[in-house]
mmCIF file of C-alpha atoms in Angstrom:
data_model
loop_
_atom_site.group_PDB
_atom_site.id
_atom_site.type_symbol
_atom_site.label_atom_id
_atom_site.label_comp_id
_atom_site.label_asym_id
_atom_site.label_seq_id
_atom_site.Cartn_x
_atom_site.Cartn_y
_atom_site.Cartn_z
ATOM 1 C CA MET A 1 104.980 122.130 78.759
ATOM 2 C CA GLU A 2 103.694 122.335 75.091
ATOM 3 C CA TRP A 3 100.019 120.936 74.914
ATOM 4 C CA GLU A 4 97.677 121.080 72.369
ATOM 5 C CA THR A 5 94.738 123.060 71.466
ATOM 6 C CA PRO A 6 92.254 122.105 74.074
ATOM 7 C CA TRP A 7 90.899 119.350 73.965
ATOM 8 C CA VAL A 8 86.681 120.435 75.898
ATOM 9 C CA ASP A 9 84.418 121.055 73.282
ATOM 10 C CA ASP A 10 82.666 124.146 75.060
ATOM 11 C CA LYS A 11 83.287 127.372 73.169
ATOM 12 C CA VAL A 12 85.541 129.974 75.172
ATOM 13 C CA ILE A 13 84.889 133.396 76.662
ATOM 14 C CA ASP A 14 86.585 136.183 74.719
ATOM 15 C CA ILE A 15 87.462 138.478 78.281
ATOM 16 C CA LYS A 16 88.851 141.192 76.292
ATOM 17 C CA GLY A 17 90.557 144.557 78.391
ATOM 18 C CA GLU A 18 92.301 147.523 77.508
ATOM 19 C CA ALA A 19 95.877 147.615 77.637
ATOM 20 C CA GLY A 20 98.108 150.178 79.331
ATOM 21 C CA ILE A 21 95.348 150.637 82.727
ATOM 22 C CA SER A 22 97.845 151.372 85.273
ATOM 23 C CA ALA A 23 94.311 152.803 88.299
ATOM 24 C CA SER A 24 93.138 150.067 90.894
ATOM 25 C CA TYR A 25 89.630 149.628 91.301
ATOM 26 C CA SER A 26 89.631 151.481 94.450
ATOM 27 C CA GLU A 27 91.478 155.206 92.636
ATOM 28 C CA LEU A 28 88.626 155.138 90.290
ATOM 29 C CA SER A 29 86.320 158.063 90.872
ATOM 30 C CA ASP A 30 82.541 157.096 90.617
ATOM 31 C CA GLU A 31 82.198 159.243 87.428
ATOM 32 C CA ASP A 32 85.129 156.329 86.216
ATOM 33 C CA VAL A 33 82.751 154.040 87.829
ATOM 34 C CA LYS A 34 79.869 155.092 85.928
ATOM 35 C CA GLU A 35 81.411 155.562 82.628
ATOM 36 C CA ASN A 36 81.949 151.430 81.671
ATOM 37 C CA ILE A 37 86.175 151.295 81.949
ATOM 38 C CA ILE A 38 87.104 147.954 81.650
ATOM 39 C CA ILE A 39 89.273 147.420 84.141
ATOM 40 C CA SER A 40 91.666 144.586 83.750
ATOM 41 C CA ILE A 41 92.180 141.826 85.772
ATOM 42 C CA ASP A 42 95.775 142.256 85.344
ATOM 43 C CA SER A 43 95.900 145.376 86.657
ATOM 44 C CA VAL A 44 94.072 145.175 89.601
ATOM 45 C CA LEU A 45 95.705 141.056 91.195
ATOM 46 C CA PRO A 46 98.968 140.674 91.473
ATOM 47 C CA ASP A 47 100.493 138.104 89.606
ATOM 48 C CA GLU A 48 100.329 135.251 92.255
ATOM 49 C CA LEU A 49 97.105 136.078 93.065
ATOM 50 C CA LEU A 50 96.027 135.684 90.334
ATOM 51 C CA GLU A 51 97.937 132.239 89.790
ATOM 52 C CA ARG A 52 96.148 130.694 92.748
ATOM 53 C CA ILE A 53 92.777 131.334 92.210
ATOM 54 C CA LEU A 54 93.205 129.715 88.277
ATOM 55 C CA ALA A 55 95.074 127.053 89.896
ATOM 56 C CA TYR A 56 91.916 126.473 91.767
ATOM 57 C CA LEU A 57 89.770 126.204 89.152
ATOM 58 C CA PRO A 58 88.951 122.973 88.022
ATOM 59 C CA ILE A 59 90.871 121.604 84.713
ATOM 60 C CA ALA A 60 88.352 122.656 82.001
ATOM 61 C CA SER A 61 88.643 126.073 82.781
ATOM 62 C CA ILE A 62 91.673 126.249 83.448
ATOM 63 C CA PHE A 63 92.314 125.372 79.750
ATOM 64 C CA ARG A 64 89.623 128.232 79.000
ATOM 65 C CA ALA A 65 91.347 130.768 80.697
ATOM 66 C CA SER A 66 94.876 129.794 78.961
ATOM 67 C CA SER A 67 92.805 130.722 75.590
ATOM 68 C CA VAL A 68 91.593 134.479 77.143
ATOM 69 C CA CYS A 69 94.783 136.626 76.708
ATOM 70 C CA LYS A 70 98.015 136.077 75.784
ATOM 71 C CA LYS A 71 99.322 136.869 80.025
ATOM 72 C CA TRP A 72 97.159 134.265 81.154
ATOM 73 C CA ASN A 73 98.403 131.581 78.462
ATOM 74 C CA GLU A 74 101.754 132.002 79.767
ATOM 75 C CA ILE A 75 101.432 132.017 83.212
ATOM 76 C CA VAL A 76 99.248 128.521 83.169
ATOM 77 C CA ARG A 77 102.039 126.920 81.663
ATOM 78 C CA SER A 78 104.783 128.438 83.770
ATOM 79 C CA HIS A 79 106.879 126.633 85.827
ATOM 80 C CA ARG A 80 105.039 128.942 88.768
ATOM 81 C CA PHE A 81 102.030 127.706 88.165
ATOM 82 C CA LEU A 82 101.895 124.794 87.829
ATOM 83 C CA GLN A 83 104.192 124.535 91.437
ATOM 84 C CA ASN A 84 101.191 125.878 92.690
ATOM 85 C CA ILE A 85 98.703 123.515 91.080
ATOM 86 C CA SER A 86 100.615 120.651 92.675
ATOM 87 C CA SER A 87 99.829 122.607 95.963
ATOM 88 C CA VAL A 88 95.904 122.804 96.311
ATOM 89 C CA LEU A 89 93.381 119.924 96.200
ATOM 90 C CA SER A 90 93.137 117.406 93.810
ATOM 91 C CA GLN A 91 90.733 117.162 91.520
ATOM 92 C CA LYS A 92 88.747 114.007 92.078
ATOM 93 C CA PRO A 93 89.179 110.948 88.998
ATOM 94 C CA TRP A 94 87.388 111.649 85.973
ATOM 95 C CA TYR A 95 85.567 108.350 83.561
ATOM 96 C CA PHE A 96 86.958 108.421 80.220
ATOM 97 C CA MET A 97 83.990 105.845 78.763
ATOM 98 C CA PHE A 98 84.449 104.579 74.927
ATOM 99 C CA PRO A 99 83.137 101.987 72.793
ATOM 100 C CA SER A 100 84.569 98.735 71.733
ATOM 101 C CA THR A 101 85.185 99.951 67.488
ATOM 102 C CA ASP A 102 88.496 100.615 66.168
ATOM 103 C CA ASP A 103 88.109 104.442 67.550
ATOM 104 C CA SER A 104 90.363 106.324 69.982
ATOM 105 C CA VAL A 105 88.305 109.241 71.260
ATOM 106 C CA GLY A 106 86.199 108.403 73.560
ATOM 107 C CA PHE A 107 84.129 110.819 76.715
ATOM 108 C CA ALA A 108 85.578 111.751 80.178
ATOM 109 C CA TYR A 109 83.416 112.608 83.181
ATOM 110 C CA ASP A 110 83.904 114.833 85.550
ATOM 111 C CA PRO A 111 82.110 114.309 88.753
ATOM 112 C CA MET A 112 82.556 117.949 90.639
ATOM 113 C CA ILE A 113 81.135 119.878 87.858
ATOM 114 C CA ARG A 114 79.033 116.808 86.300
ATOM 115 C CA LYS A 115 79.227 117.987 82.726
ATOM 116 C CA TRP A 116 80.989 114.947 79.510
ATOM 117 C CA TYR A 117 83.860 115.928 77.808
ATOM 118 C CA SER A 118 85.034 114.757 74.515
ATOM 119 C CA ILE A 119 88.791 113.231 74.664
ATOM 120 C CA GLU A 120 90.774 112.073 71.853
ATOM 121 C CA LEU A 121 93.704 109.318 72.739
ATOM 122 C CA ARG A 122 97.278 108.491 71.407
ATOM 123 C CA CYS A 123 96.682 105.489 70.455
ATOM 124 C CA ASP A 124 94.072 103.608 68.374
ATOM 125 C CA ARG A 125 92.066 101.585 68.927
ATOM 126 C CA THR A 126 92.004 102.002 72.079
ATOM 127 C CA SER A 127 89.830 98.675 72.525
ATOM 128 C CA ARG A 128 92.450 96.446 72.052
ATOM 129 C CA TRP A 129 94.729 97.888 74.852
ATOM 130 C CA PHE A 130 95.588 97.098 78.417
ATOM 131 C CA ILE A 131 95.079 99.912 80.743
ATOM 132 C CA ALA A 132 96.337 101.326 83.586
ATOM 133 C CA SER A 133 96.525 105.204 85.092
ATOM 134 C CA SER A 134 98.286 106.498 88.040
ATOM 135 C CA CYS A 135 98.349 110.188 89.895
ATOM 136 C CA GLY A 136 97.656 111.891 86.021
ATOM 137 C CA LEU A 137 99.314 109.095 83.744
ATOM 138 C CA VAL A 138 97.744 106.365 81.532
ATOM 139 C CA CYS A 139 99.505 103.590 80.217
ATOM 140 C CA PHE A 140 98.610 101.502 77.725
ATOM 141 C CA MET A 141 100.213 98.307 76.668
ATOM 142 C CA ASP A 142 98.408 96.197 72.922
ATOM 143 C CA HIS A 143 96.691 93.438 72.927
ATOM 144 C CA ASN A 144 97.889 91.715 70.689
ATOM 145 C CA THR A 145 101.418 91.875 70.240
ATOM 146 C CA ARG A 146 101.934 92.914 73.588
ATOM 147 C CA SER A 147 105.017 94.677 71.856
ATOM 148 C CA GLN A 148 103.815 98.462 72.617
ATOM 149 C CA LEU A 149 103.319 100.848 75.994
ATOM 150 C CA TYR A 150 103.020 103.935 75.929
ATOM 151 C CA VAL A 151 103.064 106.086 79.498
ATOM 152 C CA CYS A 152 100.554 109.260 78.563
ATOM 153 C CA ASN A 153 98.742 111.868 80.025
ATOM 154 C CA PRO A 154 95.171 112.769 78.272
ATOM 155 C CA ILE A 155 94.808 115.811 79.592
ATOM 156 C CA THR A 156 98.335 117.548 77.719
ATOM 157 C CA LYS A 157 98.625 114.044 74.818
ATOM 158 C CA ILE A 158 101.878 114.122 76.241
ATOM 159 C CA SER A 159 103.537 111.264 75.778
ATOM 160 C CA GLU A 160 106.412 108.419 75.938
ATOM 161 C CA LYS A 161 106.787 105.421 74.367
ATOM 162 C CA VAL A 162 108.416 102.481 76.625
ATOM 163 C CA GLU A 163 110.467 99.833 74.864
ATOM 164 C CA MET A 164 109.230 96.489 75.583
ATOM 165 C CA PRO A 165 111.146 93.625 77.330
ATOM 166 C CA ARG A 166 111.169 91.139 74.325
ATOM 167 C CA CYS A 167 110.234 87.581 77.428
ATOM 168 C CA SER A 168 107.479 89.967 77.648
ATOM 169 C CA ARG A 169 106.037 88.658 74.151
ATOM 170 C CA GLU A 170 105.257 85.579 74.740
ATOM 171 C CA PHE A 171 102.473 84.697 77.215
ATOM 172 C CA ASP A 172 98.719 84.105 76.915
ATOM 173 C CA TYR A 173 97.500 86.098 80.110
ATOM 174 C CA SER A 174 98.797 89.427 81.526
ATOM 175 C CA GLY A 175 98.028 91.776 83.905
ATOM 176 C CA LEU A 176 99.291 95.913 83.592
ATOM 177 C CA ALA A 177 99.368 98.386 86.695
ATOM 178 C CA ILE A 178 101.794 101.785 87.555
ATOM 179 C CA SER A 179 102.849 103.533 90.206
ATOM 180 C CA VAL A 180 103.881 106.916 90.179
ATOM 181 C CA ASP A 181 105.672 109.202 92.496
ATOM 182 C CA ARG A 182 104.078 112.502 93.212
ATOM 183 C CA SER A 183 106.966 114.690 94.159
ATOM 184 C CA SER A 184 109.785 113.323 91.700
ATOM 185 C CA HIS A 185 106.715 112.553 88.341
ATOM 186 C CA ASN A 186 109.278 109.084 88.296
ATOM 187 C CA TYR A 187 106.931 106.316 87.002
ATOM 188 C CA THR A 188 107.037 102.303 87.949
ATOM 189 C CA VAL A 189 105.451 100.178 85.144
ATOM 190 C CA ALA A 190 105.061 96.557 86.768
ATOM 191 C CA ILE A 191 103.676 93.471 84.327
ATOM 192 C CA VAL A 192 102.991 89.769 85.045
ATOM 193 C CA ILE A 193 102.303 87.629 83.024
ATOM 194 C CA SER A 194 101.364 83.933 82.393
ATOM 195 C CA LYS A 195 101.995 81.358 80.054
ATOM 196 C CA ASP A 196 101.379 76.887 80.302
ATOM 197 C CA THR A 197 103.285 74.539 79.960
ATOM 198 C CA PRO A 198 103.619 72.515 77.528
ATOM 199 C CA ASP A 199 102.475 68.595 79.326
ATOM 200 C CA ASP A 200 99.789 70.277 82.161
ATOM 201 C CA PHE A 201 97.485 72.471 81.363
ATOM 202 C CA VAL A 202 96.931 72.962 85.739
ATOM 203 C CA GLN A 203 100.587 74.084 85.737
ATOM 204 C CA TRP A 204 101.272 78.117 84.959
ATOM 205 C CA ILE A 205 104.349 79.996 84.449
ATOM 206 C CA LEU A 206 103.843 83.354 85.707
ATOM 207 C CA SER A 207 106.559 86.164 86.016
ATOM 208 C CA ILE A 208 106.436 89.548 86.903
ATOM 209 C CA HIS A 209 108.230 92.217 84.542
ATOM 210 C CA ILE A 210 109.090 95.918 86.383
ATOM 211 C CA TYR A 211 110.071 98.907 84.324
ATOM 212 C CA CYS A 212 111.416 102.377 86.228
ATOM 213 C CA SER A 213 111.788 105.329 84.813
ATOM 214 C CA GLU A 214 114.245 106.898 86.536
ATOM 215 C CA ALA A 215 116.665 104.380 85.055
ATOM 216 C CA MET A 216 114.702 103.412 81.843
ATOM 217 C CA ARG A 217 115.518 99.982 82.311
ATOM 218 C CA TRP A 218 113.588 96.363 82.835
ATOM 219 C CA LEU A 219 113.496 94.525 85.639
ATOM 220 C CA SER A 220 112.862 90.647 85.584
ATOM 221 C CA PRO A 221 112.876 89.104 89.360
ATOM 222 C CA VAL A 222 110.649 86.257 89.281
ATOM 223 C CA THR A 223 109.488 83.610 87.452
ATOM 224 C CA GLU A 224 107.415 81.000 89.350
ATOM 225 C CA THR A 225 105.522 78.434 88.038
ATOM 226 C CA LEU A 226 102.576 77.496 89.543
ATOM 227 C CA THR A 227 100.154 75.053 90.384
ATOM 228 C CA GLY A 228 96.264 74.939 90.076
ATOM 229 C CA TRP A 229 96.585 78.951 89.343
ATOM 230 C CA ARG A 230 97.144 81.454 86.600
ATOM 231 C CA GLY A 231 97.739 84.618 86.015
ATOM 232 C CA GLY A 232 95.073 87.284 84.863
ATOM 233 C CA ASP A 233 94.693 91.302 83.810
ATOM 234 C CA SER A 234 93.656 92.454 86.957
ATOM 235 C CA CYS A 235 96.422 94.414 89.409
ATOM 236 C CA VAL A 236 97.302 97.045 90.701
ATOM 237 C CA VAL A 237 100.456 98.780 92.949
ATOM 238 C CA CYS A 238 99.923 99.932 96.616
ATOM 239 C CA ASP A 239 101.866 101.639 98.732
ATOM 240 C CA GLY A 240 105.253 99.622 97.153
ATOM 241 C CA VAL A 241 103.271 96.632 96.591
ATOM 242 C CA PHE A 242 102.522 94.735 93.485
ATOM 243 C CA TYR A 243 98.847 93.189 94.242
ATOM 244 C CA PHE A 244 97.223 91.007 91.211
ATOM 245 C CA LEU A 245 94.634 88.802 91.364
ATOM 246 C CA ILE A 246 94.789 84.372 90.083
ATOM 247 C CA TYR A 247 92.114 82.398 88.957
ATOM 248 C CA SER A 248 91.725 78.664 89.402
ATOM 249 C CA THR A 249 93.086 76.334 87.036
ATOM 250 C CA ARG A 250 91.690 73.004 88.136
ATOM 251 C CA GLY A 251 88.369 72.818 86.139
ATOM 252 C CA LEU A 252 84.824 72.649 87.178
ATOM 253 C CA GLY A 253 84.567 70.350 89.861
ATOM 254 C CA PHE A 254 87.263 72.807 92.260
ATOM 255 C CA ARG A 255 84.670 73.857 95.006
ATOM 256 C CA GLY A 256 86.865 76.449 96.162
ATOM 257 C CA ASN A 257 86.850 80.273 95.544
ATOM 258 C CA ARG A 258 88.078 80.780 91.809
ATOM 259 C CA HIS A 259 90.036 83.784 92.343
ATOM 260 C CA GLY A 260 93.229 84.776 94.574
ATOM 261 C CA LEU A 261 95.476 87.414 95.780
ATOM 262 C CA LEU A 262 98.991 87.189 95.569
ATOM 263 C CA SER A 263 101.418 90.715 95.590
ATOM 264 C CA TYR A 264 105.446 90.967 95.249
ATOM 265 C CA ASN A 265 107.026 94.188 97.098
ATOM 266 C CA LEU A 266 108.822 95.610 94.594
ATOM 267 C CA SER A 267 111.964 97.939 97.068
ATOM 268 C CA SER A 268 113.288 94.387 96.962
ATOM 269 C CA ARG A 269 114.244 94.123 93.425
ATOM 270 C CA SER A 270 115.061 90.384 94.341
ATOM 271 C CA SER A 271 112.902 86.662 94.559
ATOM 272 C CA SER A 272 112.675 86.432 97.962
ATOM 273 C CA GLY A 273 110.900 83.008 98.674
ATOM 274 C CA MET A 274 107.667 82.627 97.190
ATOM 275 C CA LEU A 275 104.995 84.279 95.444
ATOM 276 C CA ILE A 276 101.986 81.890 96.144
ATOM 277 C CA ASP A 277 103.754 81.973 100.042
ATOM 278 C CA SER A 278 101.491 85.396 99.451
ATOM 279 C CA PHE A 279 98.228 84.236 98.229
ATOM 280 C CA ILE A 280 94.904 85.541 100.588
ATOM 281 C CA GLN A 281 91.982 84.846 99.574
ATOM 282 C CA VAL A 282 89.231 86.600 98.121
ATOM 283 C CA PRO A 283 86.207 87.144 100.438
ATOM 284 C CA CYS A 284 83.745 85.117 98.682
ATOM 285 C CA PRO A 285 82.899 83.670 95.479
ATOM 286 C CA LEU A 286 83.493 86.034 92.900
ATOM 287 C CA THR A 287 82.299 86.296 88.661
ATOM 288 C CA CYS A 288 84.502 88.677 88.299
ATOM 289 C CA GLY A 289 87.029 91.665 90.282
ATOM 290 C CA ARG A 290 88.595 94.608 89.749
ATOM 291 C CA LEU A 291 91.471 95.936 92.321
ATOM 292 C CA MET A 292 92.370 99.516 92.526
ATOM 293 C CA ASN A 293 94.526 101.297 95.638
ATOM 294 C CA LEU A 294 92.000 104.142 97.412
ATOM 295 C CA LYS A 295 95.446 105.963 99.103
ATOM 296 C CA ASN A 296 97.388 103.648 98.931
ATOM 297 C CA LYS A 297 94.512 101.230 100.257
ATOM 298 C CA LEU A 298 93.668 97.838 98.203
ATOM 299 C CA VAL A 299 90.330 97.426 97.751
ATOM 300 C CA LEU A 300 89.016 95.516 95.408
ATOM 301 C CA VAL A 301 85.716 95.670 93.755
ATOM 302 C CA GLY A 302 83.874 92.370 92.601
ATOM 303 C CA GLY A 303 80.918 90.718 91.401
ATOM 304 C CA ILE A 304 79.516 88.382 93.924
ATOM 305 C CA GLY A 305 78.604 84.628 93.018
ATOM 306 C CA LYS A 306 75.969 82.145 94.270
ATOM 307 C CA GLN A 307 77.169 80.419 96.249
ATOM 308 C CA ASP A 308 76.063 76.551 93.943
ATOM 309 C CA GLN A 309 75.733 78.627 90.817
ATOM 310 C CA PRO A 310 79.219 80.242 91.138
ATOM 311 C CA GLY A 311 79.459 81.847 87.613
ATOM 312 C CA ILE A 312 75.823 83.437 88.366
ATOM 313 C CA ILE A 313 75.961 87.583 90.023
ATOM 314 C CA LYS A 314 73.612 87.815 92.068
ATOM 315 C CA GLY A 315 75.128 91.820 93.682
ATOM 316 C CA ILE A 316 78.894 93.816 93.745
ATOM 317 C CA GLY A 317 80.275 94.209 97.138
ATOM 318 C CA ILE A 318 83.304 96.243 98.120
ATOM 319 C CA TRP A 319 85.959 95.157 100.039
ATOM 320 C CA ILE A 320 88.944 96.796 101.306
ATOM 321 C CA LEU A 321 92.637 95.046 102.631
ATOM 322 C CA LYS A 322 93.567 95.266 105.907
ATOM 323 C CA GLY A 323 96.272 93.117 107.385
ATOM 324 C CA ARG A 324 96.142 89.509 104.935
ATOM 325 C CA ASP A 325 91.486 90.268 105.959
ATOM 326 C CA TRP A 326 89.039 91.750 104.375
ATOM 327 C CA GLU A 327 86.132 94.281 105.263
ATOM 328 C CA GLU A 328 83.185 94.532 103.611
ATOM 329 C CA VAL A 329 81.908 98.045 102.657
ATOM 330 C CA ALA A 330 79.291 97.635 100.899
ATOM 331 C CA ARG A 331 76.877 95.867 98.729
ATOM 332 C CA MET A 332 75.084 98.017 96.220
ATOM 333 C CA PRO A 333 71.393 98.324 96.188
ATOM 334 C CA HIS A 334 69.586 95.912 94.328
ATOM 335 C CA LYS A 335 67.643 99.041 92.428
ATOM 336 C CA TYR A 336 71.704 100.390 90.890
ATOM 337 C CA PHE A 337 71.745 96.439 90.203
ATOM 338 C CA GLN A 338 69.092 96.098 88.539
ATOM 339 C CA GLY A 339 69.730 99.848 86.890
ATOM 340 C CA PHE A 340 71.651 98.498 84.226
ATOM 341 C CA GLY A 341 69.244 96.483 82.483
ATOM 342 C CA GLU A 342 71.042 93.320 81.834
ATOM 343 C CA PHE A 343 75.068 93.245 83.916
ATOM 344 C CA ASP A 344 76.992 90.006 82.013
ATOM 345 C CA ASP A 345 78.897 88.545 85.168
ATOM 346 C CA VAL A 346 82.540 90.881 84.532
ATOM 347 C CA PHE A 347 82.878 94.425 84.219
ATOM 348 C CA ALA A 348 83.640 97.358 84.164
ATOM 349 C CA SER A 349 86.249 99.292 87.611
ATOM 350 C CA SER A 350 88.298 101.381 88.814
ATOM 351 C CA GLY A 351 89.376 104.708 90.522
ATOM 352 C CA PHE A 352 91.314 106.643 93.009
ATOM 353 C CA ASP A 353 91.253 108.749 96.863
ATOM 354 C CA ASP A 354 87.444 108.587 97.590
ATOM 355 C CA LEU A 355 85.755 107.497 94.579
ATOM 356 C CA ILE A 356 84.928 103.772 92.811
ATOM 357 C CA TYR A 357 82.941 103.532 88.756
ATOM 358 C CA ILE A 358 81.726 100.538 87.587
ATOM 359 C CA GLN A 359 80.092 100.035 84.074
ATOM 360 C CA SER A 360 78.518 97.371 82.723
ATOM 361 C CA TYR A 361 80.451 96.260 79.503
ATOM 362 C CA GLY A 362 76.297 96.434 77.526
ATOM 363 C CA ALA A 363 75.655 99.591 78.806
ATOM 364 C CA PRO A 364 76.750 103.417 78.677
ATOM 365 C CA CYS A 365 75.554 103.544 82.317
ATOM 366 C CA LEU A 366 78.008 104.873 85.249
ATOM 367 C CA LEU A 367 78.078 104.465 88.888
ATOM 368 C CA MET A 368 79.800 105.584 91.261
ATOM 369 C CA PHE A 369 80.448 104.919 94.675
ATOM 370 C CA ASP A 370 81.909 107.894 97.452
ATOM 371 C CA MET A 371 83.495 105.763 100.233
ATOM 372 C CA LYS A 372 83.882 108.380 101.937
ATOM 373 C CA MET A 373 80.525 109.356 102.422
ATOM 374 C CA ARG A 374 79.106 106.066 102.343
ATOM 375 C CA GLU A 375 76.834 107.040 99.025
ATOM 376 C CA TRP A 376 75.659 105.031 96.195
ATOM 377 C CA LYS A 377 74.923 107.804 92.483
ATOM 378 C CA TRP A 378 74.681 107.547 88.617
ATOM 379 C CA SER A 379 77.039 109.751 86.373
ATOM 380 C CA GLN A 380 74.889 112.458 83.827
ATOM 381 C CA LYS A 381 73.952 110.844 81.139
ATOM 382 C CA CYS A 382 76.800 110.178 78.729
ATOM 383 C CA PRO A 383 76.850 111.164 75.292
ATOM 384 C CA VAL A 384 78.407 107.650 74.200
ATOM 385 C CA LEU A 385 75.362 106.004 72.806
ATOM 386 C CA LYS A 386 74.571 102.407 71.502
ATOM 387 C CA ARG A 387 73.921 102.275 68.145
ATOM 388 C CA PHE A 388 73.347 98.383 68.032
ATOM 389 C CA PRO A 389 73.139 95.707 70.088
ATOM 390 C CA LEU A 390 75.800 93.361 70.808
ATOM 391 C CA GLN A 391 77.842 96.852 70.700
ATOM 392 C CA LEU A 392 79.736 97.076 74.095
ATOM 393 C CA PHE A 393 81.639 99.487 75.954
ATOM 394 C CA THR A 394 84.673 99.322 78.382
ATOM 395 C CA GLY A 395 86.227 102.468 80.337
ATOM 396 C CA PHE A 396 89.080 102.979 82.546
ATOM 397 C CA SER A 397 89.802 106.486 85.757
ATOM 398 C CA PHE A 398 92.521 109.054 86.479
ATOM 399 C CA GLU A 399 93.503 111.802 87.962
ATOM 400 C CA PRO A 400 92.996 114.759 85.893
ATOM 401 C CA ARG A 401 96.462 116.664 85.980
ATOM 402 C CA ILE A 402 98.740 118.626 83.723
ATOM 403 C CA ASP A 403 101.723 119.534 85.734
ATOM 404 C CA ILE A 404 103.263 115.727 85.343
ATOM 405 C CA SER A 405 104.583 114.806 81.996
ATOM 406 C CA PRO A 406 106.353 111.082 80.945
#
């Protein structure tokens, strides 16, 4: 495994020890202790135990540990260490926030130690990319030409370019999702694209394209014309099923909910029935909908619109899909909703494990919701500064891992 110079801002503490010390701590005399003889921890702990201890450190501490000495560097980069770190408790998801500029530098928030780290991503002009993540890998697809796609580990900065299918470049709307197999580390990229028909603005041609890293090829199993609906940018793979939101094109006179949910089973690899047959209504009028996979359960975070004015947001809700029904988990308390200041009807939201992040586009404020504890909490203040009134911010969450590469 080859990764670059550590990205963490903290200074590395240089721990030095004398070489050739083989006596264990129990063998040292009282006089030796009084003389403050420096003891190498490598001589006290077996390598296997040292590896296990290092594996339980936060990701940032592991990077610092790799700079302590040559032996620790070799341990952290060894295959056996990566196996150990895969078996311990997973890290909580981080949130990467960046301003909507051409700069690829942003800040990642670690909720375990409540600290922000400066990280530079591989792709330039980060705000101009569709972004999805799963199990430590992040997928980027360029927004303008839709011809470039990269899969990378933002921690180790190891990346891989994936050739895009030509048909994916001709569309009006698109959504991107990635799913990583935790045992084999193979990944699947799923893209849903929508293009309007020349003769009828109500009808949209929707197609799904799937890339498998193991086979290294694309499949395009579904192309379907939807009447009154088009695809969008919110989608996710959850328990082997590709879910994506669709949006009404019926105009201002349409009184129903303007969002719906469609799904496609990735294991089928062929079209079996119509996509529209999988249609599930959203739980209420939404101004914004964000899908996420939390422990193989489909979760929807959405801005709740007023019944008579669905385009105006009055709150934010969280729902979980059970069968074909939505169960409400929580609604954002009004004090947190007000804490964002002026809140737009659209916002950024993503999450993994039991943690959901919600961020307004208009300010670098980050709110967290713990699904297990049912608790709302603000993050530490982000180092990103708002430099002019109309500056926007966005971000995405990902699992910090060093044991996986594309």
